[in-house]
Structure formats: C-alpha cells, structure tokens
Short mmCIF file of C-alpha atoms (C1' of nucleotides) in Angstrom, two decimals:
data_model
loop_
_atom_site.label_atom_id
_atom_site.label_comp_id
_atom_site.label_asym_id
_atom_site.label_seq_id
_atom_site.Cartn_x
_atom_site.Cartn_y
_atom_site.Cartn_z
CA MET A 1 50.09 -5.05 -28.58
CA GLU A 2 48.65 -6.10 -25.27
CA LEU A 3 51.26 -7.99 -23.15
CA SER A 4 50.54 -10.71 -20.74
CA PRO A 5 51.96 -10.50 -17.03
CA THR A 6 54.58 -13.28 -18.07
CA GLY A 7 55.69 -11.09 -20.95
CA HIS A 8 56.25 -8.29 -18.56
CA VAL A 9 58.26 -10.69 -16.17
CA ILE A 10 60.46 -11.30 -19.04
CA LEU A 11 61.14 -7.59 -19.84
CA GLY A 12 61.63 -7.32 -16.06
CA LEU A 13 64.25 -9.96 -16.01
CA LEU A 14 66.04 -8.60 -18.94
CA SER A 15 66.22 -5.25 -17.38
CA LEU A 16 68.75 -6.90 -14.99
CA GLY A 17 70.97 -7.85 -17.91
CA PRO A 18 70.73 -9.84 -21.24
CA LYS A 19 69.72 -13.48 -20.84
CA SER A 20 68.86 -16.66 -22.90
CA GLY A 21 65.72 -18.30 -22.69
CA TYR A 22 67.36 -21.11 -20.54
CA GLU A 23 68.83 -18.60 -18.10
CA ILE A 24 65.50 -16.82 -17.81
CA LYS A 25 63.72 -20.05 -16.62
CA ALA A 26 66.56 -20.77 -14.19
CA PHE A 27 66.26 -17.23 -12.93
CA VAL A 28 62.55 -17.35 -12.48
CA ASP A 29 63.00 -20.66 -10.64
CA ARG A 30 65.44 -18.95 -8.19
CA THR A 31 63.65 -15.85 -7.50
CA VAL A 32 60.11 -14.99 -8.45
CA ARG A 33 58.74 -18.40 -8.80
CA PHE A 34 56.94 -18.32 -5.38
CA PHE A 35 54.56 -15.61 -6.71
CA TRP A 36 54.90 -15.85 -10.33
CA ALA A 37 56.03 -19.21 -11.85
CA ALA A 38 56.96 -19.67 -15.68
CA SER A 39 57.52 -22.73 -17.82
CA TYR A 40 59.60 -23.21 -21.07
CA GLY A 41 56.14 -23.65 -22.79
CA GLN A 42 55.53 -20.01 -22.02
CA ILE A 43 59.02 -18.44 -22.17
CA TYR A 44 60.05 -19.48 -25.69
CA PRO A 45 56.91 -18.54 -27.50
CA GLU A 46 56.77 -15.34 -25.55
CA LEU A 47 60.31 -14.58 -26.38
CA ARG A 48 59.50 -14.94 -30.02
CA ARG A 49 56.37 -12.62 -29.53
CA LEU A 50 58.34 -9.81 -27.70
CA ALA A 51 61.00 -10.05 -30.46
CA ASP A 52 58.29 -9.71 -33.18
CA ALA A 53 56.89 -6.59 -31.43
CA GLY A 54 60.41 -5.09 -31.09
CA LEU A 55 60.61 -4.95 -27.39
CA ILE A 56 63.50 -7.25 -27.16
CA GLU A 57 66.44 -8.19 -29.55
CA GLY A 58 67.91 -11.44 -29.74
CA GLU A 59 71.59 -12.24 -30.80
CA ALA A 60 73.03 -15.55 -31.46
CA ARG A 61 75.89 -16.07 -28.90
CA PRO A 62 76.92 -19.78 -29.00
CA ALA A 63 78.76 -20.76 -25.66
CA GLY A 64 81.67 -22.89 -26.78
CA GLY A 65 79.92 -24.50 -29.72
CA ARG A 66 76.42 -24.80 -28.13
CA ARG A 67 73.74 -22.61 -30.20
CA ARG A 68 72.51 -19.98 -27.92
CA THR A 69 70.47 -16.95 -28.38
CA VAL A 70 70.83 -14.12 -25.85
CA TYR A 71 68.01 -11.46 -25.59
CA GLU A 72 68.17 -7.91 -24.46
CA LEU A 73 65.83 -4.96 -24.07
CA THR A 74 65.30 -2.40 -26.74
CA ALA A 75 64.67 1.19 -25.88
CA GLU A 76 60.89 0.60 -26.59
CA GLY A 77 60.93 -2.64 -24.29
CA ARG A 78 62.40 -0.51 -21.57
CA ARG A 79 59.81 2.02 -22.05
CA ARG A 80 57.16 -0.62 -21.86
CA LEU A 81 58.46 -2.09 -18.91
CA ARG A 82 58.42 1.33 -16.92
CA GLU A 83 54.86 1.89 -18.27
CA TRP A 84 53.73 -1.37 -16.88
CA LEU A 85 55.47 -0.64 -13.53
CA ALA A 86 53.69 2.69 -13.27
CA VAL A 87 50.24 0.99 -13.37
CA ASP A 88 48.52 -0.35 -10.19
CA PRO A 89 48.84 -4.18 -9.79
CA ALA A 90 45.67 -5.89 -10.60
CA VAL A 91 46.11 -9.65 -10.28
CA PHE A 92 46.17 -11.27 -6.72
CA GLU A 93 45.30 -14.85 -6.75
CA MET A 94 45.93 -17.71 -4.23
CA ARG A 95 45.02 -21.41 -4.68
CA ASP A 96 45.57 -22.94 -1.32
CA GLU A 97 44.27 -26.47 -1.11
CA GLY A 98 45.34 -26.47 2.62
CA LEU A 99 42.79 -23.83 3.49
CA LEU A 100 40.27 -25.68 1.36
CA LYS A 101 40.69 -28.79 3.36
CA LEU A 102 40.70 -26.96 6.66
CA PHE A 103 37.46 -25.20 5.58
CA PHE A 104 35.65 -28.47 5.08
CA ALA A 105 37.41 -30.30 8.09
CA ASP A 106 33.99 -30.30 10.04
CA SER A 107 32.87 -33.28 7.82
CA THR A 108 35.66 -35.40 9.61
CA GLY A 109 34.68 -33.94 12.97
CA GLY A 110 37.83 -32.03 12.93
CA ALA A 111 39.93 -35.15 12.86
CA SER A 112 41.71 -34.17 9.68
CA ALA A 113 42.46 -30.60 10.65
CA ILE A 114 45.51 -31.41 12.82
CA GLU A 115 47.26 -33.24 9.93
CA THR A 116 46.26 -30.57 7.29
CA LEU A 117 47.51 -27.80 9.43
CA ALA A 118 50.88 -29.72 10.02
CA ALA A 119 51.41 -30.38 6.36
CA LYS A 120 50.59 -26.69 5.40
CA ARG A 121 52.96 -25.56 8.14
CA ARG A 122 55.75 -27.78 6.86
CA HIS A 123 55.24 -26.46 3.26
CA HIS A 124 55.53 -22.86 4.48
CA LEU A 125 58.62 -23.74 6.40
CA GLU A 126 60.24 -25.25 3.31
CA ILE A 127 59.70 -22.11 1.34
CA VAL A 128 61.21 -20.24 4.20
CA GLU A 129 64.23 -22.41 3.96
CA VAL A 130 64.77 -21.94 0.33
CA LEU A 131 64.28 -18.16 0.53
CA ARG A 132 66.74 -17.85 3.42
CA ALA A 133 69.38 -19.64 1.23
CA ILE A 134 68.95 -17.16 -1.33
CA GLU A 135 68.74 -14.16 0.68
CA PRO A 136 72.51 -13.58 0.82
CA LEU A 137 72.70 -13.69 -2.85
CA ALA A 138 69.94 -11.06 -3.25
CA ALA A 139 71.52 -8.93 -0.57
CA SER A 140 74.90 -8.94 -2.60
CA LYS A 141 73.35 -7.40 -5.76
CA ALA A 142 73.12 -3.71 -6.68
CA GLU A 143 69.45 -3.84 -7.03
CA ARG A 144 67.57 -3.36 -3.61
CA PHE A 145 64.08 -4.57 -4.43
CA PRO A 146 64.65 -8.27 -5.14
CA LEU A 147 66.03 -8.23 -1.56
CA VAL A 148 62.90 -6.53 -0.26
CA VAL A 149 60.54 -9.09 -1.97
CA CYS A 150 62.81 -12.06 -0.90
CA ARG A 151 62.33 -10.90 2.78
CA PHE A 152 58.67 -10.49 2.20
CA GLY A 153 58.69 -14.18 1.15
CA ILE A 154 60.40 -15.09 4.28
CA GLU A 155 58.44 -13.22 6.81
CA CYS A 156 55.15 -14.06 5.07
CA ASN A 157 55.65 -17.87 4.94
CA GLN A 158 57.04 -17.77 8.40
CA TRP A 159 53.79 -15.95 9.61
CA MET A 160 51.57 -18.59 7.85
CA ALA A 161 53.67 -21.36 9.47
CA ASP A 162 53.28 -19.80 12.82
CA TRP A 163 49.53 -19.37 12.34
CA CYS A 164 49.36 -23.05 11.57
CA GLN A 165 51.21 -23.83 14.73
CA ARG A 166 49.09 -21.46 16.77
CA MET A 167 45.71 -23.02 15.26
CA ALA A 168 46.82 -26.56 15.93
CA ASP A 169 47.72 -25.65 19.46
CA GLU A 170 44.27 -23.95 20.08
CA LEU A 171 42.66 -27.02 18.48
CA SER A 172 44.27 -29.62 20.79
CA ALA A 173 43.77 -27.36 23.68
CA SER A 174 39.99 -27.15 22.92
CA GLU A 175 39.99 -30.88 22.25
CA LYS A 176 41.26 -31.69 25.72
CA ALA A 177 38.82 -28.95 27.39
CA GLU A 178 35.51 -30.44 25.71
CA PRO A 179 36.24 -33.68 23.88
CA ARG A 180 34.53 -33.89 20.36
CA ARG A 181 30.65 -34.42 20.72
CA ARG A 182 29.73 -35.07 17.06
CA THR A 183 31.57 -36.73 14.14
CA ALA A 184 29.16 -35.59 11.58
CA MET B 1 37.93 -41.51 -11.49
CA GLU B 2 40.35 -38.66 -10.55
CA LEU B 3 38.75 -35.65 -9.11
CA SER B 4 39.79 -32.01 -9.80
CA PRO B 5 40.26 -29.86 -6.71
CA THR B 6 37.11 -27.90 -7.84
CA GLY B 7 35.25 -31.25 -7.82
CA HIS B 8 36.34 -31.75 -4.14
CA VAL B 9 35.20 -28.11 -3.46
CA ILE B 10 31.85 -29.04 -4.68
CA LEU B 11 31.72 -32.17 -2.60
CA GLY B 12 32.73 -30.16 0.52
CA LEU B 13 30.05 -27.61 -0.04
CA LEU B 14 27.42 -30.14 -0.50
CA SER B 15 28.52 -31.71 2.70
CA LEU B 16 27.00 -28.56 4.35
CA GLY B 17 23.79 -29.24 2.98
CA PRO B 18 22.09 -29.79 -0.53
CA LYS B 19 22.44 -27.04 -3.12
CA SER B 20 21.79 -26.10 -6.62
CA GLY B 21 24.47 -25.10 -9.16
CA TYR B 22 23.49 -21.49 -8.60
CA GLU B 23 23.66 -21.72 -4.85
CA ILE B 24 27.13 -23.48 -5.00
CA LYS B 25 28.48 -20.45 -7.03
CA ALA B 26 26.98 -17.86 -4.53
CA PHE B 27 28.37 -19.74 -1.74
CA VAL B 28 31.77 -19.96 -3.31
CA ASP B 29 31.76 -16.28 -3.92
CA ARG B 30 30.91 -15.53 -0.23
CA THR B 31 33.43 -17.82 1.27
CA VAL B 32 36.35 -19.69 -0.37
CA ARG B 33 36.77 -17.60 -3.48
CA PHE B 34 39.74 -15.92 -1.91
CA PHE B 35 41.79 -19.04 -1.81
CA TRP B 36 39.87 -21.05 -4.50
CA ALA B 37 37.54 -19.48 -7.01
CA ALA B 38 35.14 -21.20 -9.26
CA SER B 39 32.93 -19.94 -12.24
CA TYR B 40 29.81 -21.44 -13.77
CA GLY B 41 31.88 -22.65 -16.62
CA GLN B 42 33.34 -25.17 -14.20
CA ILE B 43 30.50 -25.78 -11.80
CA TYR B 44 27.83 -27.07 -14.20
CA PRO B 45 29.91 -29.47 -16.06
CA GLU B 46 31.52 -30.61 -13.03
CA LEU B 47 28.12 -31.31 -11.22
CA ARG B 48 27.34 -33.37 -14.35
CA ARG B 49 30.54 -35.41 -14.02
CA LEU B 50 29.94 -35.97 -10.22
CA ALA B 51 26.49 -37.06 -10.67
CA ASP B 52 27.70 -39.50 -13.61
CA ALA B 53 30.22 -40.85 -11.11
CA GLY B 54 27.68 -41.33 -8.58
CA LEU B 55 29.16 -39.14 -5.96
CA ILE B 56 26.21 -36.71 -5.94
CA GLU B 57 22.65 -37.09 -6.74
CA GLY B 58 20.44 -34.28 -8.31
CA GLU B 59 16.70 -34.00 -7.52
CA ALA B 60 14.30 -31.61 -9.64
CA ARG B 61 13.06 -29.05 -7.08
CA PRO B 62 11.58 -26.17 -8.79
CA ALA B 63 11.23 -23.14 -6.54
CA GLY B 64 7.99 -21.44 -7.41
CA GLY B 65 7.75 -22.53 -11.20
CA ARG B 66 11.39 -21.95 -11.86
CA ARG B 67 13.10 -25.10 -12.85
CA ARG B 68 15.86 -25.97 -10.36
CA THR B 69 18.04 -29.04 -9.70
CA VAL B 70 19.22 -29.50 -6.18
CA TYR B 71 22.24 -31.89 -5.57
CA GLU B 72 23.29 -33.69 -2.63
CA LEU B 73 26.09 -36.11 -1.48
CA THR B 74 25.68 -40.01 -1.87
CA ALA B 75 27.31 -42.16 0.56
CA GLU B 76 30.05 -42.69 -1.89
CA GLY B 77 30.52 -38.89 -2.28
CA ARG B 78 30.81 -38.35 1.43
CA ARG B 79 33.47 -41.19 1.54
CA ARG B 80 35.33 -39.63 -1.27
CA LEU B 81 35.29 -36.16 0.47
CA ARG B 82 36.73 -37.76 3.71
CA GLU B 83 39.36 -39.55 1.61
CA TRP B 84 40.42 -36.36 0.06
CA LEU B 85 40.52 -34.48 3.33
CA ALA B 86 42.82 -37.08 4.81
CA VAL B 87 45.56 -36.60 2.11
CA ASP B 88 48.15 -33.80 2.64
CA PRO B 89 47.42 -30.76 0.70
CA ALA B 90 49.60 -30.34 -2.28
CA VAL B 91 48.60 -27.26 -4.23
CA PHE B 92 49.82 -23.87 -3.02
CA GLU B 93 50.05 -21.29 -5.62
CA MET B 94 50.21 -17.47 -5.61
CA ARG B 95 50.13 -15.16 -8.56
CA ASP B 96 50.83 -11.53 -7.12
CA GLU B 97 51.54 -8.92 -9.62
CA GLY B 98 52.25 -6.39 -6.94
CA LEU B 99 55.24 -8.37 -5.62
CA LEU B 100 56.30 -8.71 -9.28
CA LYS B 101 56.36 -4.98 -9.86
CA LEU B 102 57.87 -4.53 -6.66
CA PHE B 103 60.70 -7.00 -7.62
CA PHE B 104 61.47 -4.94 -10.72
CA ALA B 105 60.96 -1.49 -9.14
CA ASP B 106 64.80 -0.83 -9.37
CA SER B 107 64.39 -0.02 -13.21
CA THR B 108 62.38 3.00 -12.14
CA GLY B 109 64.99 3.92 -9.55
CA GLY B 110 62.51 2.88 -7.04
CA ALA B 111 60.02 5.63 -7.83
CA SER B 112 57.15 3.11 -8.79
CA ALA B 113 57.56 1.15 -5.33
CA ILE B 114 55.59 3.55 -3.16
CA GLU B 115 52.57 3.64 -5.30
CA THR B 116 52.81 -0.22 -5.90
CA LEU B 117 52.96 -0.83 -2.28
CA ALA B 118 50.05 1.61 -1.62
CA ALA B 119 47.94 -0.21 -4.20
CA LYS B 120 48.94 -3.62 -2.73
CA ARG B 121 48.01 -2.24 0.52
CA ARG B 122 44.65 -1.07 -0.45
CA HIS B 123 43.82 -4.30 -2.09
CA HIS B 124 44.43 -6.34 1.11
CA LEU B 125 42.58 -4.04 3.13
CA GLU B 126 39.50 -4.23 0.87
CA ILE B 127 39.74 -8.16 1.32
CA VAL B 128 39.95 -7.69 5.12
CA GLU B 129 36.81 -5.50 4.82
CA VAL B 130 34.88 -8.21 3.08
CA LEU B 131 35.93 -10.93 5.21
CA ARG B 132 35.17 -8.92 8.49
CA ALA B 133 31.58 -8.29 7.03
CA ILE B 134 31.11 -12.25 6.64
CA GLU B 135 32.80 -13.12 9.88
CA PRO B 136 29.68 -12.85 12.05
CA LEU B 137 27.83 -15.20 9.70
CA ALA B 138 30.53 -17.68 9.85
CA ALA B 139 30.58 -17.44 13.63
CA SER B 140 26.84 -18.11 13.86
CA LYS B 141 27.12 -21.64 12.02
CA ALA B 142 27.38 -25.04 13.75
CA GLU B 143 30.58 -25.50 11.68
CA ARG B 144 33.69 -24.19 13.32
CA PHE B 145 36.29 -24.47 10.41
CA PRO B 146 34.79 -22.06 8.11
CA LEU B 147 35.16 -19.38 10.84
CA VAL B 148 38.78 -20.48 11.46
CA VAL B 149 39.58 -20.08 7.86
CA CYS B 150 37.71 -16.81 7.56
CA ARG B 151 39.91 -15.45 10.48
CA PHE B 152 43.05 -16.59 8.70
CA GLY B 153 41.98 -14.67 5.73
CA ILE B 154 41.55 -11.51 7.91
CA GLU B 155 44.63 -11.89 9.79
CA CYS B 156 46.87 -12.73 6.89
CA ASN B 157 45.51 -10.00 4.59
CA GLN B 158 46.01 -7.55 7.62
CA TRP B 159 49.60 -8.81 7.99
CA MET B 160 50.16 -8.17 4.33
CA ALA B 161 48.80 -4.78 4.39
CA ASP B 162 50.77 -3.90 7.39
CA TRP B 163 53.92 -5.11 5.57
CA CYS B 164 53.11 -2.79 2.68
CA GLN B 165 52.88 0.09 5.06
CA ARG B 166 56.02 -0.83 6.92
CA MET B 167 57.84 -1.10 3.51
CA ALA B 168 56.62 2.22 2.31
CA ASP B 169 57.64 3.80 5.59
CA GLU B 170 61.22 2.36 5.40
CA LEU B 171 61.56 3.31 1.77
CA SER B 172 60.52 7.04 2.34
CA ALA B 173 62.80 7.09 5.39
CA SER B 174 65.79 5.73 3.45
CA GLU B 175 64.85 8.16 0.65
CA LYS B 176 65.11 11.25 3.04
CA ALA B 177 68.44 9.91 4.53
CA GLU B 178 70.24 9.24 1.36
CA PRO B 179 68.33 10.61 -1.67
CA ARG B 180 68.25 8.41 -4.78
CA ARG B 181 71.73 8.53 -6.62
CA ARG B 182 70.74 6.51 -9.69
CA THR B 183 67.77 6.24 -11.65
CA ALA B 184 69.00 3.41 -13.89
"C1'" DA C 1 80.70 -44.93 -22.08
"C1'" DT C 2 77.44 -42.41 -19.40
"C1'" DT C 3 75.30 -39.00 -17.26
"C1'" DC C 4 74.61 -34.02 -16.26
"C1'" DT C 5 73.71 -29.52 -17.63
"C1'" DC C 6 73.08 -26.34 -21.24
"C1'" DA C 7 69.84 -25.21 -24.74
"C1'" DT C 8 65.55 -24.68 -27.72
"C1'" DG C 9 61.41 -25.91 -28.81
"C1'" DT C 10 56.56 -28.02 -29.78
"C1'" DA C 11 52.20 -30.73 -28.90
"C1'" DA C 12 48.72 -32.13 -25.89
"C1'" DT C 13 46.36 -31.25 -22.17
"C1'" DT C 14 44.34 -29.07 -18.00
"C1'" DG C 15 42.21 -25.79 -15.58
"C1'" DG C 16 39.91 -22.03 -15.69
"C1'" DT C 17 37.72 -17.33 -17.16
"C1'" DT C 18 34.47 -14.55 -20.00
"C1'" DA C 19 30.90 -13.82 -22.77
"C1'" DC C 20 26.94 -15.23 -24.48
"C1'" DA C 21 22.16 -17.34 -24.86
"C1'" DT C 22 17.87 -18.42 -22.77
"C1'" DG C 23 14.14 -17.80 -19.84
"C1'" DA C 24 11.24 -17.44 -15.53
"C1'" DT C 25 9.96 -14.93 -11.24
"C1'" DT C 26 10.05 -11.25 -8.23
"C1'" DG C 27 9.85 -6.58 -6.71
"C1'" DC C 28 9.61 -1.90 -7.63
"C1'" DG D 1 6.73 -2.06 -17.73
"C1'" DC D 2 11.47 -2.63 -16.23
"C1'" DA D 3 15.28 -4.13 -13.58
"C1'" DA D 4 17.11 -7.39 -10.70
"C1'" DT D 5 17.64 -11.94 -9.27
"C1'" DC D 6 17.13 -16.83 -9.79
"C1'" DA D 7 18.63 -20.51 -12.78
"C1'" DT D 8 21.14 -23.55 -16.21
"C1'" DG D 9 24.17 -24.08 -19.52
"C1'" DT D 10 27.64 -23.74 -23.63
"C1'" DA D 11 31.26 -21.77 -26.73
"C1'" DA D 12 35.30 -19.37 -27.37
"C1'" DC D 13 39.29 -18.39 -25.36
"C1'" DC D 14 43.36 -17.95 -22.49
"C1'" DA D 15 47.19 -19.05 -19.31
"C1'" DA D 16 49.99 -22.46 -18.18
"C1'" DT D 17 51.74 -27.02 -17.30
"C1'" DT D 18 53.67 -31.49 -18.77
"C1'" DA D 19 55.73 -34.40 -21.47
"C1'" DC D 20 58.18 -35.32 -25.12
"C1'" DA D 21 61.90 -34.44 -28.80
"C1'" DT D 22 66.25 -33.08 -30.06
"C1'" DG D 23 70.95 -32.36 -29.59
"C1'" DA D 24 75.61 -30.61 -28.08
"C1'" DG D 25 79.35 -30.21 -24.63
"C1'" DA D 26 81.29 -31.10 -20.11
"C1'" DA D 27 82.30 -33.89 -16.43
"C1'" DT D 28 83.11 -38.51 -14.29
#
DNA sequence: ATTCTCATGTAATTGGTTACATGATTGC
DNA sequence: GCAATCATGTAACCAATTACATGAGAAT
C-alpha cells in the first residue's frame, strides 16, 4: 500500500513514543506544522488506514474514565518509516501570498509594496517567536534532529524577515533618490 | 464575489498585458510557480468565472487560423486587483518533505540525515539555476517588482542550500568527534 | 453551573493536480 | 510524414481544511 506523506508523519511521530490521535494533533501543532500541517480530518482516518495495514497498533487506554486509543508502531511500521527516510525527499512547495502581492506591486506604482513587505516581515518574526519558545524544549530531548529542524525554522524565518527589512529600506531609499514617475 | 488567490494571480498577470489561457500558464511556469503554481484545470475555469464576474474580457484573436481567446482586465478588474494588493497577505504555507525526513532522522540513528540534506541542497540549487536563467529577462522589463521577487527566490534558495551544506558539515564533524552510540 | 480541555470522529467543501480528449499549425 | 508546440477544455481524483457533532472529566 502506498502511503501519503501525512501517513509517514504519523509513523514518524509514533517512533518518538506511543500517542493518541489527539496527542498527535497537539504534537504536530507544536512542532512540524510550519512545514507540514495536519488536521483531525486527516489524522483519524489515516490512523484507521495505518492500523488496517498493520503498520501501527491501537490499544484502548482510557485516561481516568475518558475513552482513549493509544497507537504505537509495529515492527513493520518501523521498517516502513526507515524505508521512507532512505528515499530522497520529493515534495517542496511554497504558497506565499506576500511574494505574489510583491510581484504585482508595479500595478500600484509600488505603493502597496512597503506595507506588503512589512506584513510579511511581521509574519516571519511571529514564527521566529513561536519557534524560539519551543527551542529549549527541543533541546532537552534525547533526539537531536528535532532541534536541528527547529533551528532551521528560526534562522530561515529570521533571514526572510531581514530580507523584507532590507527591501523596504532599499525601496524607500530609491523613492527618495528618484520619486516615482509613473503610477501605472 | 469572493476571489480565490489564483483568481488574483490571473488578474495580476493580465495587468502586465493581455494574454490567452495558454500564455498565462506558460507565464506562471516561468515566473511565480515557485511560490504559487497553477494548472490548466484551474486557469480555464477561473477565466470563465472572472469573465462572468466582469473583471476580465475575452476577445477571439485567432493566431494564424488557430482559435485563441485573449483576455484583458476591465476597469473593475483593475480595481479589484489594487484592492487585493492593499490587503495584508495572509497565506504562507510550506510543505517540505526534506525537513520532515530530517526531523525524524533519529530513528535511523542519524544515518539518513546526510543524504536527505544532500538531496534538499541539490533541489534548492536547481531552483537557483532556473531563477538565475530568468533573472536577465526580469531585469529587462519595465516592471521592477518581478525582478525583486526573482532575486528573493535566488537568495533564499541559496541560503537554504548553504544551510544544508553547513548542517551536513557539522554532522559529519560531530560524527568523527563522538561516533554514534545508539542506532535506536 | 459553566467553561476548558481531552477525545474521537464525520461531512461538506475547497483548492488543486493529473490525465485525458481534441485539434490545428509549424518546423524538421 | 512526424514531432513539437499552440490552444482549450473536462473528468477523475487527491489532499487537506473547516465546521460540525458528540460527550466526558477537570477546573473554577
């Protein structure tokens, strides 16, 4: 059976320890959501599929009266995870509305660009904040790579924020040097 | 009528001059596809919707016998484009399978990380190549912002490629210093 | 009492890709 | 004659989000 990337994410998360669907969602939101988000609408059906395929195993473990199913990897699931990790990554997609608006900013004579850059900058700085907050947590774990990836997120978003600043500066500088001629 | 981001992309592209659906697709593939892709399956139906909404106007302009419809912005379409450009960008999404695999690399004892980083690096360098090739074209145009965005793409992907290199170096250095103890 | 968090799940919808179908024109 | 390119479009499918439904226990 072919597995979706989100299926692999679940296998990966379960390799860090057994979890319920709810915990998987919470974990994703705290960690990989910046480069791979997942919603309940994906997670629960996917857990069912993975269990049917024998890659994970669910066990009823009610926490104080609340019904609750905790899943963990089977040997086959662990094998499939490693198999996936050994293959070169293929998917790399970005959807950045800010760059899009910047691309078309000539149709406002450049007037919209300053605010677009400022908004994009704020957005990246917000992400930096969030990642900085979870960095110590990642650093405290036995696993080393979550921390590596967390730091990538911090540095990369900081770089993008700085680029926005730089561009905004250059723009207002050239604006002063040669005031806008056309508004077309 | 609410417009999808892809609808706005089409308005934006038409602000740079009248185009057929086919030309729009080709243009997207040469320019914005790295942060906002679009396929025929979206473009043609969207052209229909935009025309129905009075934001663009199609004119039959067969090129040497081939049937062909060229669209251009209406005044209302131009207004809607500017309206959209004035709003802060909201969408910023990444789906990066490489980071995902890196995140889970502890389950191969780190062994998979080197190759994942190398593959990710190659991918970013490929994008840099493509963008460098179209940079002179962007520079030759009257519009300034497509060039700005093109350079963002070059610098950003170069940064990511360099990060991959840096990480791979650090990894093999620490590997030599203290050879891997666990393979869990 | 009420709200918050834990917990599981489904249905409807969105946004998008891929593959296919069709056909004319151009260049080799 | 054949392949490549120009050109338009649809149908099937996929991944994923949002909103909704349900309900229990914990905290205030």
